[in-house]
mmCIF file of C-alpha atoms in Angstrom:
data_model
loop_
_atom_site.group_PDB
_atom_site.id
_atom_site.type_symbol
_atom_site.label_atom_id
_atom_site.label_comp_id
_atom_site.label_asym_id
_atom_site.label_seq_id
_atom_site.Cartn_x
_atom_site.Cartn_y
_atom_site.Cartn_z
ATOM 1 C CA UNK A 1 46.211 150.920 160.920
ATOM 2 C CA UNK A 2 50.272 150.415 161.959
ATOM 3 C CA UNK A 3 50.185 146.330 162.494
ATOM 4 C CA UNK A 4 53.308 145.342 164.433
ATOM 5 C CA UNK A 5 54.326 141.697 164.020
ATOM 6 C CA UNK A 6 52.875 138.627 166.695
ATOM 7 C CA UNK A 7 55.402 138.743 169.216
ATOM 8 C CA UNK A 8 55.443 134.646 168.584
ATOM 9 C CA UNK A 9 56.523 135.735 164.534
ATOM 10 C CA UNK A 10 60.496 135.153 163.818
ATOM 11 C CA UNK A 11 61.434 136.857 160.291
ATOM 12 C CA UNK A 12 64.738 134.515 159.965
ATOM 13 C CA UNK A 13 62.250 131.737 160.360
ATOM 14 C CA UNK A 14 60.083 132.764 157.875
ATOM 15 C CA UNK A 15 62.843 133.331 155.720
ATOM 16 C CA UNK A 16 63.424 129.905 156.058
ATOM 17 C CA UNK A 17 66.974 130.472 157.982
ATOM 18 C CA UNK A 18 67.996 131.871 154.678
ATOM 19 C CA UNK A 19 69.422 135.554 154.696
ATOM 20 C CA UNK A 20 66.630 137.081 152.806
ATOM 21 C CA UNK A 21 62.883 136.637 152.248
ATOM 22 C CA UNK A 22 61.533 136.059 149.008
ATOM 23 C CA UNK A 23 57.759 136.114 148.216
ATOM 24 C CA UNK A 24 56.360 135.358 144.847
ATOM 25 C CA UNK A 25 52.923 136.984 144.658
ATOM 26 C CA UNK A 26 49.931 136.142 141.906
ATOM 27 C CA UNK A 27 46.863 138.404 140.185
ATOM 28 C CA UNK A 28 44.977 135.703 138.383
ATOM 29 C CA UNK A 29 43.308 138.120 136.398
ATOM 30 C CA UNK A 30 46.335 139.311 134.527
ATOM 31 C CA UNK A 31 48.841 136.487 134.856
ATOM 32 C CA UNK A 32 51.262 138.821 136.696
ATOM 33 C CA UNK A 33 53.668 138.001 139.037
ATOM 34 C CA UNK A 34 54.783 140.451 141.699
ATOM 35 C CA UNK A 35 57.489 139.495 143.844
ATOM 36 C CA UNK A 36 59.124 140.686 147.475
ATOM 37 C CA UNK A 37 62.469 140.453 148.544
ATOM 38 C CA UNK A 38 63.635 141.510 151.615
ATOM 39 C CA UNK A 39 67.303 141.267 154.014
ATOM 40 C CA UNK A 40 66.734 139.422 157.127
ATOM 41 C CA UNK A 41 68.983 141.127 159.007
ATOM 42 C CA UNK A 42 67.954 145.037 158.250
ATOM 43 C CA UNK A 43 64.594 144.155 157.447
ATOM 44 C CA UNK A 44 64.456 146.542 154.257
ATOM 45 C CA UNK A 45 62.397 145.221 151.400
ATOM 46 C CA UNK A 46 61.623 145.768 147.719
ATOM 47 C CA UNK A 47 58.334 145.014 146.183
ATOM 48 C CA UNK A 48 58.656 144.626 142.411
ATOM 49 C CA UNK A 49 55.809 144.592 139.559
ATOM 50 C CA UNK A 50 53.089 145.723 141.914
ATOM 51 C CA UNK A 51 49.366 145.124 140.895
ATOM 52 C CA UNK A 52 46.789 147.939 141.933
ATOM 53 C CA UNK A 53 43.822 145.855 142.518
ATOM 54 C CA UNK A 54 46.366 143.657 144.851
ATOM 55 C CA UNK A 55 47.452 146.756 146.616
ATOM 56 C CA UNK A 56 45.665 145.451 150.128
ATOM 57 C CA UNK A 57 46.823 142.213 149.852
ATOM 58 C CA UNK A 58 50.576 143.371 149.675
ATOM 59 C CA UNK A 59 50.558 145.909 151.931
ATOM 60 C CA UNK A 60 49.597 143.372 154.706
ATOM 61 C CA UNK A 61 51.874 141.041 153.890
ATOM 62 C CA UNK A 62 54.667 143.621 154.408
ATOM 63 C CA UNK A 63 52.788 145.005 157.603
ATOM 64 C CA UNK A 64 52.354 141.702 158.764
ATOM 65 C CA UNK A 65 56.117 140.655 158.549
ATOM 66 C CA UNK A 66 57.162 143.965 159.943
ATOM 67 C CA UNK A 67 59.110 145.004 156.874
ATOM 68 C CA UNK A 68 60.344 148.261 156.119
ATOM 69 C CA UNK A 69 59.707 148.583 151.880
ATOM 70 C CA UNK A 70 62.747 150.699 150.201
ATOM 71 C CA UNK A 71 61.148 150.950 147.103
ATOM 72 C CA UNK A 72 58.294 149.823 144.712
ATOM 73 C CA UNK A 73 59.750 149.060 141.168
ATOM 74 C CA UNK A 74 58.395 148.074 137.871
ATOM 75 C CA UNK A 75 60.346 146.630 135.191
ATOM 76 C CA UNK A 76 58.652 148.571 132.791
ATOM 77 C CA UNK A 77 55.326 150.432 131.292
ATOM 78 C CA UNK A 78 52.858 147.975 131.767
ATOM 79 C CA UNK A 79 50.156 147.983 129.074
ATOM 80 C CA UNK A 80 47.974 144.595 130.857
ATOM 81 C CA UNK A 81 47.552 146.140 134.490
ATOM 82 C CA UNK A 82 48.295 149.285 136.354
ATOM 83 C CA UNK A 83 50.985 149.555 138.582
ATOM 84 C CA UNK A 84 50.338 149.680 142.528
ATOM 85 C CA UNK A 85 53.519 151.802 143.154
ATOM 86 C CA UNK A 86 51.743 155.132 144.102
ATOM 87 C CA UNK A 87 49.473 153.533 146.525
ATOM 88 C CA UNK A 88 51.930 151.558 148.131
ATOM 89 C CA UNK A 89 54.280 154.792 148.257
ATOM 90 C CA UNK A 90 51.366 156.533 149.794
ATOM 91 C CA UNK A 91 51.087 154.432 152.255
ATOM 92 C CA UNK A 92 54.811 153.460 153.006
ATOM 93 C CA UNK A 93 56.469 156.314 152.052
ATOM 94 C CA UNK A 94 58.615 154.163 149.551
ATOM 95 C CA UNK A 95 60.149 155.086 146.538
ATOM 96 C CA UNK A 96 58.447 154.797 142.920
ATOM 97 C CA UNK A 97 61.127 153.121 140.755
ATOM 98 C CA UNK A 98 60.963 152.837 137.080
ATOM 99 C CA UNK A 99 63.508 153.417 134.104
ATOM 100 C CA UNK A 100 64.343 156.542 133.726
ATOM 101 C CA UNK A 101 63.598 156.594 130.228
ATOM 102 C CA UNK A 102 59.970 155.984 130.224
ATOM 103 C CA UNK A 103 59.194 159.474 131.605
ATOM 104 C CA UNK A 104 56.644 159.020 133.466
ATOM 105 C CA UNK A 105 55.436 161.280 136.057
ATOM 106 C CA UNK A 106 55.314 160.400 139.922
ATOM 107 C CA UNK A 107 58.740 158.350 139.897
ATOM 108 C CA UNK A 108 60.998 159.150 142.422
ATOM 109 C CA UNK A 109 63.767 156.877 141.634
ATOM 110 C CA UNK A 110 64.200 156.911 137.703
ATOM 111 C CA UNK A 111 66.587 153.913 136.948
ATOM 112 C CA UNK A 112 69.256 153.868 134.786
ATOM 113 C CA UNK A 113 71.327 150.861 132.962
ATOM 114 C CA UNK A 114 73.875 150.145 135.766
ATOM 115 C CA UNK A 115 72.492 151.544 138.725
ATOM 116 C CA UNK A 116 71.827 149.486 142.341
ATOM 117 C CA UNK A 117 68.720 149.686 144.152
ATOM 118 C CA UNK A 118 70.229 148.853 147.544
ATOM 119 C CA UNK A 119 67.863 147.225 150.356
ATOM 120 C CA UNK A 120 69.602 146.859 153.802
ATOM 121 C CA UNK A 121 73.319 145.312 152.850
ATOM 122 C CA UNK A 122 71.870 143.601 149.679
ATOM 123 C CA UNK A 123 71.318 145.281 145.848
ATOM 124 C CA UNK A 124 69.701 144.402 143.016
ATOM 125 C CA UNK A 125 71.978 145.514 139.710
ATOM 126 C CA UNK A 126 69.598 147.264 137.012
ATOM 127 C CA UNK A 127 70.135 146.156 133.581
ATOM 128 C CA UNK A 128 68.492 147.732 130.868
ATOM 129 C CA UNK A 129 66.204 144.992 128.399
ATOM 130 C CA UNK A 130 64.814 146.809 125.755
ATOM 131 C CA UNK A 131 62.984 145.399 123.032
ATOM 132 C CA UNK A 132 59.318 144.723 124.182
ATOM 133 C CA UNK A 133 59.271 147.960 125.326
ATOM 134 C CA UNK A 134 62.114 150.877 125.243
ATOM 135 C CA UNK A 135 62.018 151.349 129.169
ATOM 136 C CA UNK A 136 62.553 147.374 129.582
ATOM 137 C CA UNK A 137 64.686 146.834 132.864
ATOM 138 C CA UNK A 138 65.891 143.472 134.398
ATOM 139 C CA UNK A 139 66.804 143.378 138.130
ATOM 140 C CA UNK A 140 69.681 140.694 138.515
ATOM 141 C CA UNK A 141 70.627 139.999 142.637
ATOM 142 C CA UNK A 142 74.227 141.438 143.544
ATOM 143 C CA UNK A 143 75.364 137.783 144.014
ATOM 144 C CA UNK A 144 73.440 136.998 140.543
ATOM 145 C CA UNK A 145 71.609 134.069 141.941
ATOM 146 C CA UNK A 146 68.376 135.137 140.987
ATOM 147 C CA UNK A 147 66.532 137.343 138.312
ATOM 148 C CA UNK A 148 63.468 138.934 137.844
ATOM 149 C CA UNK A 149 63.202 139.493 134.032
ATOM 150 C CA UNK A 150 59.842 141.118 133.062
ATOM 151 C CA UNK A 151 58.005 140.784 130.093
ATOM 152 C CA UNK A 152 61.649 140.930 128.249
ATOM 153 C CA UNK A 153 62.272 137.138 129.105
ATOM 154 C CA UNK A 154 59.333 134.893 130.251
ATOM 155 C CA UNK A 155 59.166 131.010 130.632
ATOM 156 C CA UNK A 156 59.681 129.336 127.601
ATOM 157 C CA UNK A 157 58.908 132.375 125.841
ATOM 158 C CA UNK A 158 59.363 136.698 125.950
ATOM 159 C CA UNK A 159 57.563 139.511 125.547
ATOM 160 C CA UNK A 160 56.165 140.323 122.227
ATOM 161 C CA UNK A 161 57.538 143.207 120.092
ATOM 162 C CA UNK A 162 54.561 144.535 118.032
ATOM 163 C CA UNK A 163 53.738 147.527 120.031
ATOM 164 C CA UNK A 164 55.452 150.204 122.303
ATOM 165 C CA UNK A 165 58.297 150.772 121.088
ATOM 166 C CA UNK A 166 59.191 146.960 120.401
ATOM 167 C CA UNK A 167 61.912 145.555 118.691
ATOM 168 C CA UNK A 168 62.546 141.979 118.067
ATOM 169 C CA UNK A 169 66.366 142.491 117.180
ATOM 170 C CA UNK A 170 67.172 144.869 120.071
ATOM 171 C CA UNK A 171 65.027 142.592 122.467
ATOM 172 C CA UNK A 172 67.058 139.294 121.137
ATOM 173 C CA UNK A 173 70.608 141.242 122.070
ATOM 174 C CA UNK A 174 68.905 142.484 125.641
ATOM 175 C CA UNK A 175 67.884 138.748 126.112
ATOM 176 C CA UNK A 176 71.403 137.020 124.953
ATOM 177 C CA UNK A 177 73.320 139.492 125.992
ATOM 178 C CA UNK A 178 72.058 140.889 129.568
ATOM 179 C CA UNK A 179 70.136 137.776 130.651
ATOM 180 C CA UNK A 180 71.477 135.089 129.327
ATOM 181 C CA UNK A 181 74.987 135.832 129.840
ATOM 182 C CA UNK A 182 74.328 135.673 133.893
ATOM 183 C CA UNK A 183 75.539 132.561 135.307
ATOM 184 C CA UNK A 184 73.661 128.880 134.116
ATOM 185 C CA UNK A 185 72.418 128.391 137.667
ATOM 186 C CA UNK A 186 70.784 131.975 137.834
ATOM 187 C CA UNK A 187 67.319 131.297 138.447
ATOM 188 C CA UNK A 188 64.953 133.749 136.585
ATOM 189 C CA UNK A 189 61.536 134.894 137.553
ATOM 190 C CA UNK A 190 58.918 136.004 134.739
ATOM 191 C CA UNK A 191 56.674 139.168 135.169
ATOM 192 C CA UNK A 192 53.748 136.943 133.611
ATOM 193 C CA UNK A 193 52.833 133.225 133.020
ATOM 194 C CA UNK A 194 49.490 131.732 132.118
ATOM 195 C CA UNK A 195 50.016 128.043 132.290
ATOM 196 C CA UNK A 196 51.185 127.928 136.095
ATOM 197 C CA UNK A 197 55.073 128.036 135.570
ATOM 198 C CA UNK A 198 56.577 130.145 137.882
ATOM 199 C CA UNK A 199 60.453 129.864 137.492
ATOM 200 C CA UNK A 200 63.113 129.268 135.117
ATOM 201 C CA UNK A 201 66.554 129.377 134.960
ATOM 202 C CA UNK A 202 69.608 130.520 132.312
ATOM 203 C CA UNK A 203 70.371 126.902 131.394
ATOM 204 C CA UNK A 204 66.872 126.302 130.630
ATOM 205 C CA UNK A 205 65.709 128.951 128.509
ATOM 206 C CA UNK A 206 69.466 128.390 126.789
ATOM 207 C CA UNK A 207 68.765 125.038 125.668
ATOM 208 C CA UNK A 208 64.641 124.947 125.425
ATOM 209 C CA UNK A 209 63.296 128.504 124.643
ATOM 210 C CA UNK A 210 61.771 127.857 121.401
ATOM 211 C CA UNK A 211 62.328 131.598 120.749
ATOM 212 C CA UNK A 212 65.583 131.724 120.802
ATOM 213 C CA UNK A 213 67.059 128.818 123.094
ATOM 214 C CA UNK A 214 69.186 125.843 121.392
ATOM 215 C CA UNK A 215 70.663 126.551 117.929
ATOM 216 C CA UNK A 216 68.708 129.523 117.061
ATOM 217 C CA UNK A 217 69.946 132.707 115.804
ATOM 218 C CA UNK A 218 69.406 136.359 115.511
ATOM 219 C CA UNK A 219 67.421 135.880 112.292
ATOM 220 C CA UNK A 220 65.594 133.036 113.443
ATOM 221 C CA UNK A 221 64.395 135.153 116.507
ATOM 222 C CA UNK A 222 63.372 137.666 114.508
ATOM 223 C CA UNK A 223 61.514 136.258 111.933
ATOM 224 C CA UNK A 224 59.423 134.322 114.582
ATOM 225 C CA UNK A 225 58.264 137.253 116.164
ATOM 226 C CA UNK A 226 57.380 139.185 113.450
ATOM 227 C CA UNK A 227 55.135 136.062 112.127
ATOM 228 C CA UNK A 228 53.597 136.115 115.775
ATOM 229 C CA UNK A 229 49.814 137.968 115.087
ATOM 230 C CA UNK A 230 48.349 138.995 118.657
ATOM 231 C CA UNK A 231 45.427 140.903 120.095
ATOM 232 C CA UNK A 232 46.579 143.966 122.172
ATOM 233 C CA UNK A 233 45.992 143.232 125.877
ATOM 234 C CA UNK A 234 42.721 144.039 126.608
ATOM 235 C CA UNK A 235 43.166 146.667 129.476
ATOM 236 C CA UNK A 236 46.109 148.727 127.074
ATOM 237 C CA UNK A 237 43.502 151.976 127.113
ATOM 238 C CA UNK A 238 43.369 152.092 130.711
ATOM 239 C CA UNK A 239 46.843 150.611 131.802
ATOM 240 C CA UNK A 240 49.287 152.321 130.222
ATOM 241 C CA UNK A 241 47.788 156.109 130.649
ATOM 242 C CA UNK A 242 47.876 154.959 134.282
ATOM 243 C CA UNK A 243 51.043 153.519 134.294
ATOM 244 C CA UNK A 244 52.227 156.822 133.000
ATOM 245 C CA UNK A 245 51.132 158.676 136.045
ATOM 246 C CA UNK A 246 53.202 155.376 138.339
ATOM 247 C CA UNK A 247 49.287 154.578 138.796
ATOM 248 C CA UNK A 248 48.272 157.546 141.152
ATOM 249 C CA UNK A 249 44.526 157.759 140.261
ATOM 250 C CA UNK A 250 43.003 160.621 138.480
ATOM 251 C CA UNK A 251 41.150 163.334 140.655
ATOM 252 C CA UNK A 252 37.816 161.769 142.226
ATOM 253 C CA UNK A 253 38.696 158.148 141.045
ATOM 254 C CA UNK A 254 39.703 157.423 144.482
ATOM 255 C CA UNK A 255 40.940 153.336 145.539
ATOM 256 C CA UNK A 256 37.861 151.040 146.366
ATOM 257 C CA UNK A 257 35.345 153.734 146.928
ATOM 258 C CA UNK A 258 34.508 155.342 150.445
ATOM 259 C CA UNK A 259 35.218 153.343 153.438
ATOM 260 C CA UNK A 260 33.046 153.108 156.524
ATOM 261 C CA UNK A 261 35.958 152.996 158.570
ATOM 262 C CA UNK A 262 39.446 152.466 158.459
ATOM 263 C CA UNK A 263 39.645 149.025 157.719
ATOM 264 C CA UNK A 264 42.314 146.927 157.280
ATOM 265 C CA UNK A 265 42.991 143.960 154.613
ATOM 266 C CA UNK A 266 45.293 141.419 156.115
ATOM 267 C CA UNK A 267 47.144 138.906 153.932
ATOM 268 C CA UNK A 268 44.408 136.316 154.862
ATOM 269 C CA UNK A 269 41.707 138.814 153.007
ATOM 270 C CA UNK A 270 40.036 139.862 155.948
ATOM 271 C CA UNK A 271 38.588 143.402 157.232
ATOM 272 C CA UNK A 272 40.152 144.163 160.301
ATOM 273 C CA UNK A 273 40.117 147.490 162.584
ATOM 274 C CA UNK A 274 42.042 148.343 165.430
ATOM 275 C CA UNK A 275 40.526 148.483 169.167
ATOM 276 C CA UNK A 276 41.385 152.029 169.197
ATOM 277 C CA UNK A 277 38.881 152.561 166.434
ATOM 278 C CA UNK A 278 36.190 150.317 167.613
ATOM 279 C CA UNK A 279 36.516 151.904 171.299
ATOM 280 C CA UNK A 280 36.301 155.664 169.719
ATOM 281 C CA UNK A 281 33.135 154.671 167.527
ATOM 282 C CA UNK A 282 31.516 152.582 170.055
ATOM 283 C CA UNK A 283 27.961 153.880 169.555
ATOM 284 C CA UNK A 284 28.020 154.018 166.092
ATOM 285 C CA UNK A 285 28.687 150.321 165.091
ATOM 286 C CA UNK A 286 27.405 146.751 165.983
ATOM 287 C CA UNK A 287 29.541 145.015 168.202
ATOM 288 C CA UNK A 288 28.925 140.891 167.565
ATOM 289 C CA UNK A 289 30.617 138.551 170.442
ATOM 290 C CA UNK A 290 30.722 134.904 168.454
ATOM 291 C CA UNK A 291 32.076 133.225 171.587
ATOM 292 C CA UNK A 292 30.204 130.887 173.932
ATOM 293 C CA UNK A 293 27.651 132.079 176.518
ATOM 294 C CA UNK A 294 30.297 130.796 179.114
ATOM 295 C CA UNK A 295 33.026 132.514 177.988
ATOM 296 C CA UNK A 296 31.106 135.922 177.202
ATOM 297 C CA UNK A 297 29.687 135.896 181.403
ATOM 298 C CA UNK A 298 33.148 134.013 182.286
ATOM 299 C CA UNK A 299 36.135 135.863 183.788
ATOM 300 C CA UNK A 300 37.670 136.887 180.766
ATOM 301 C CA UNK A 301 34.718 139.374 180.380
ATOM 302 C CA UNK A 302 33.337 141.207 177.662
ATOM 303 C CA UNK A 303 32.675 144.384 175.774
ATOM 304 C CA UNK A 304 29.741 146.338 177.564
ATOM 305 C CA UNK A 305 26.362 146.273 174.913
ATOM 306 C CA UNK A 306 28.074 143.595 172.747
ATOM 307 C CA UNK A 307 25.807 140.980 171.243
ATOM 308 C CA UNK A 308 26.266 137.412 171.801
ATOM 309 C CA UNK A 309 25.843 135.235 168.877
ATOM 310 C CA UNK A 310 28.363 131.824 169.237
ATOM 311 C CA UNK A 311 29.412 130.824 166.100
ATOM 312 C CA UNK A 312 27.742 127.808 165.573
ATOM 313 C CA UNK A 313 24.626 129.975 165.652
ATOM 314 C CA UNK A 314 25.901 133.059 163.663
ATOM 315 C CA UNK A 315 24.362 131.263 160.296
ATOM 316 C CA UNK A 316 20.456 131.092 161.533
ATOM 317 C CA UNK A 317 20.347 134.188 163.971
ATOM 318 C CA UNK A 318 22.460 136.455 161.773
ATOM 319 C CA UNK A 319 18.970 138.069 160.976
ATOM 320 C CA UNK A 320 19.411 139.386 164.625
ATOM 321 C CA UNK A 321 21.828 141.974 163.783
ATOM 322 C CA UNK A 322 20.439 145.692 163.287
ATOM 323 C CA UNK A 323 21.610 146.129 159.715
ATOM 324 C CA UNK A 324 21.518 149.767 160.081
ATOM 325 C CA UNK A 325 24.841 149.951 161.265
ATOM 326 C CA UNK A 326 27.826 148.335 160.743
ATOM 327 C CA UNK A 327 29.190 145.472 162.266
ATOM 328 C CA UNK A 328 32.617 144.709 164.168
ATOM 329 C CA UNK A 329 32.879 140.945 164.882
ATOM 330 C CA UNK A 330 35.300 139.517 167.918
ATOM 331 C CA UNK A 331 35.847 137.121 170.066
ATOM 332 C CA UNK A 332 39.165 135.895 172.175
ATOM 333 C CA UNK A 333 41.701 136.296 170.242
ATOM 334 C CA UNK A 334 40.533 136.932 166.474
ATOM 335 C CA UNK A 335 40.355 133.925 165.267
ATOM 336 C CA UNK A 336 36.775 132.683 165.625
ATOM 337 C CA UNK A 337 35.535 135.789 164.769
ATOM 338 C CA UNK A 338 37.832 135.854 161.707
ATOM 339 C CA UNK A 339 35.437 132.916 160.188
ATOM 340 C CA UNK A 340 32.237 134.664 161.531
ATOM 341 C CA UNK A 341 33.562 137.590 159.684
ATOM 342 C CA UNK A 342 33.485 135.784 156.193
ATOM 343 C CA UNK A 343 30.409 133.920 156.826
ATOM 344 C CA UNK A 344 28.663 137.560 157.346
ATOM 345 C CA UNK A 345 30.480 138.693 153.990
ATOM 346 C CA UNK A 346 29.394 136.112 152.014
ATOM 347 C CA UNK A 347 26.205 136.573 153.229
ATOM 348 C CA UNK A 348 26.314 139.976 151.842
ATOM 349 C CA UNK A 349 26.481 142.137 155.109
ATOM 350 C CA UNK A 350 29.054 144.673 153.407
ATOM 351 C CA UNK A 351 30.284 146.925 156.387
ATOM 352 C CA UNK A 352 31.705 143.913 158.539
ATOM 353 C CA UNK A 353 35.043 143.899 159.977
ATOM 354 C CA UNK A 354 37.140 141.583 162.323
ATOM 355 C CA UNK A 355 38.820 143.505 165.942
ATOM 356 C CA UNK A 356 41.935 142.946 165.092
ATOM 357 C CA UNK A 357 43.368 140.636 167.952
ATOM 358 C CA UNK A 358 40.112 140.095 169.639
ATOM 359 C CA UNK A 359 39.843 140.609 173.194
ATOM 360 C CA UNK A 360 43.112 140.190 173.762
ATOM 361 C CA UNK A 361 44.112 143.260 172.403
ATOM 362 C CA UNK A 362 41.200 144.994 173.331
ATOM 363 C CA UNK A 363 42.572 144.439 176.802
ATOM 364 C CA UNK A 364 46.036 144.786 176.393
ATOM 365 C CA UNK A 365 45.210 148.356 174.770
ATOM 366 C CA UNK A 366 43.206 149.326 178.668
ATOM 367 C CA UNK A 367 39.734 149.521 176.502
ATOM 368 C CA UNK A 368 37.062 148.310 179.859
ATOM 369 C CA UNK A 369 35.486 144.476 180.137
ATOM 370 C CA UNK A 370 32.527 143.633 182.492
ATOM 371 C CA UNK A 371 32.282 139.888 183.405
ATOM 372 C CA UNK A 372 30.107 138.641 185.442
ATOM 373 C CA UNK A 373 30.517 137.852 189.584
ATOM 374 C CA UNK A 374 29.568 134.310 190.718
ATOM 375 C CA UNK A 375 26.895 134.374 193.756
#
């Protein structure tokens, strides 16, 4: 379902007057960070360090701020979660980017130390980071403001070197000498944290990394991260032979199973379907009208063989609804019958789903309303 913005929605303004967007994302089950950028003016994006399972959630937040995403890159083989890059290029059309030297299949945009992944007028400059893993990349801005350092440079901390082709001594030369070198004020984001920081910055991790920050050397670097003993990540079977396929599922695995209908996720969380849908599949789904009796036989009208149920009294009579069909909620505008769609979730009716809009753009779309006539 193509979502175009609210025609009350101002991208500048939720840029906050600044001349790009900038989103940092969170999947609380691996501690990863995945972060959008986008120019104001052209409206071109980047998504970078994509989660699968978030996949839904990111795609309508770039649907929902009418962004046009460039390209979907990873700064490197992840080995704690699998990469959402095919499924958002799938369903964008955008470019898989990844270094070059990772070989992995699917990528459409191998990256190189040196190269520019341009979005609108704006770039970010690809600098290669190796040492946690061989295919390491940094992305610095073009005016080298901001950073988004991966796993090679974290908060407080970096990515380990035991596995993957690590190496503490060519990771402490990608840190001191690619990330650290960028200006003091350069603000750098992590690919993970696990304690809630989200940000850093050159100065900091200069003076208070305890890795490598203050008056530490090479060989003090090194020998604290070959004393560090850690577990693998817990998901390395499953990530990394999926992050060497840029996450495209394996024949059959299919993303979140069959659907009932093509529903859409929007940054909220919700289901939603379109009115084209709903109209089209009119006799083969519930239709549940959570506004009030005077509003349903008012002017505004409603959708012929609807059900009225007004939200107040969805909780007690939600029993009423035939539950061998599914079930699209509505009411004016979408908003009401957002809430009546989560109630109906978490009351573990499965195939529920919000009209995108509501009557509103059930109307606007020329789909037929019955009201009643006064005496």
């Amino acid at each position: 379902m193509v979502v175009a913005p609210a025609s009350s929605f101002c991208l500048a303004a939720a840029a906050g007057g600044a001349p790009l967007l900038f989103r940092q994302l969170f999947d609380a089950d691996t501690g990863t960070f995945t972060y959008l950028i986008a120019e104001v003016s052209s409206g071109q994006a980047l998504l970078i360090d994509s989660v699968y399972e978030q996949h839904e959630r990111d795609l309508a937040l770039i649907q929902e701020l009418g962004l046009q995403l460039v390209a979907c890159l990873d700064t490197h083989a992840h080995a704690d979660h699998v990469t959402g890059s095919w499924l958002m290029h799938a369903a964008s059309g955008s470019a898989i980017a990844l270094a070059a030297s990772v070989g992995a299949e699917n990528v459409t945009l191998p990256l190189r130390h040196g190269d520019r992944v341009d979005f609108g007028g704006r770039a970010l400059e690809v600098r290669a980071t190796p040492g946690h893993t061989d295919g390491c990349l940094t992305f610095v801005l073009d005016d080298h403001s901001l950073a988004f350092s991966g796993d090679a440079l974290l908060v407080r901390g970096c990515g380990r070197c035991d596995f993957q082709q690590g190496n503490a001594r060519t990771l402490y030369h990608s840190i001191t000498e690619q990330i650290l070198s960028l200006p003091e004020g350069c603000l750098l984001y992590p690919g993970h944290d696990y304690t809630g920081r989200s940000v850093t910055s050159v100065t900091e991790e200069k003076a208070y990394n305890a890795r490598l920050g203050g008056r530490a050397i090479e060989r003090d670097f090194v020998i604290y991260m070959q004393t560090m003993k850690l577990p693998h990540p817990h998901r390395i079977a499953e990530a990394l032979p999926a992050n060497m396929r840029s996450g495209k599922p394996r024949e059959g695995d299919g993303h979140g199973g069959a659907a009932w209908a093509p529903t859409r996720r929007s940054y909220a969380g919700l289901p939603e379907l379109a009115p084209a849908w709903v109209a089209a599949h009119r006799e083969e789904i519930n239709l549940v009208d959570v506004r009030s009796p005077q509003e349903f036989q008012g002017p505004d009208g409603h959708i012929p063989g609807s059900l009225l149920i007004p939200l107040p009294e969805l909780e007690q009579r939600a029993g009423e609804i035939p539950s061998d069909r599914p079930t699209v909620v509505l009411c004016h505008s979408g908003s009401r019958s957002a809430l009546a769609t989560q109630q109906l979730l978490r009351a573990g009716h499965r195939q529920v789903a919000n009209l995108h809009g509501g009557l509103l753009s059930w109307q606007a779309a020329g789909y037929p309303l019955v009201s009643v006539t006064p005496l």
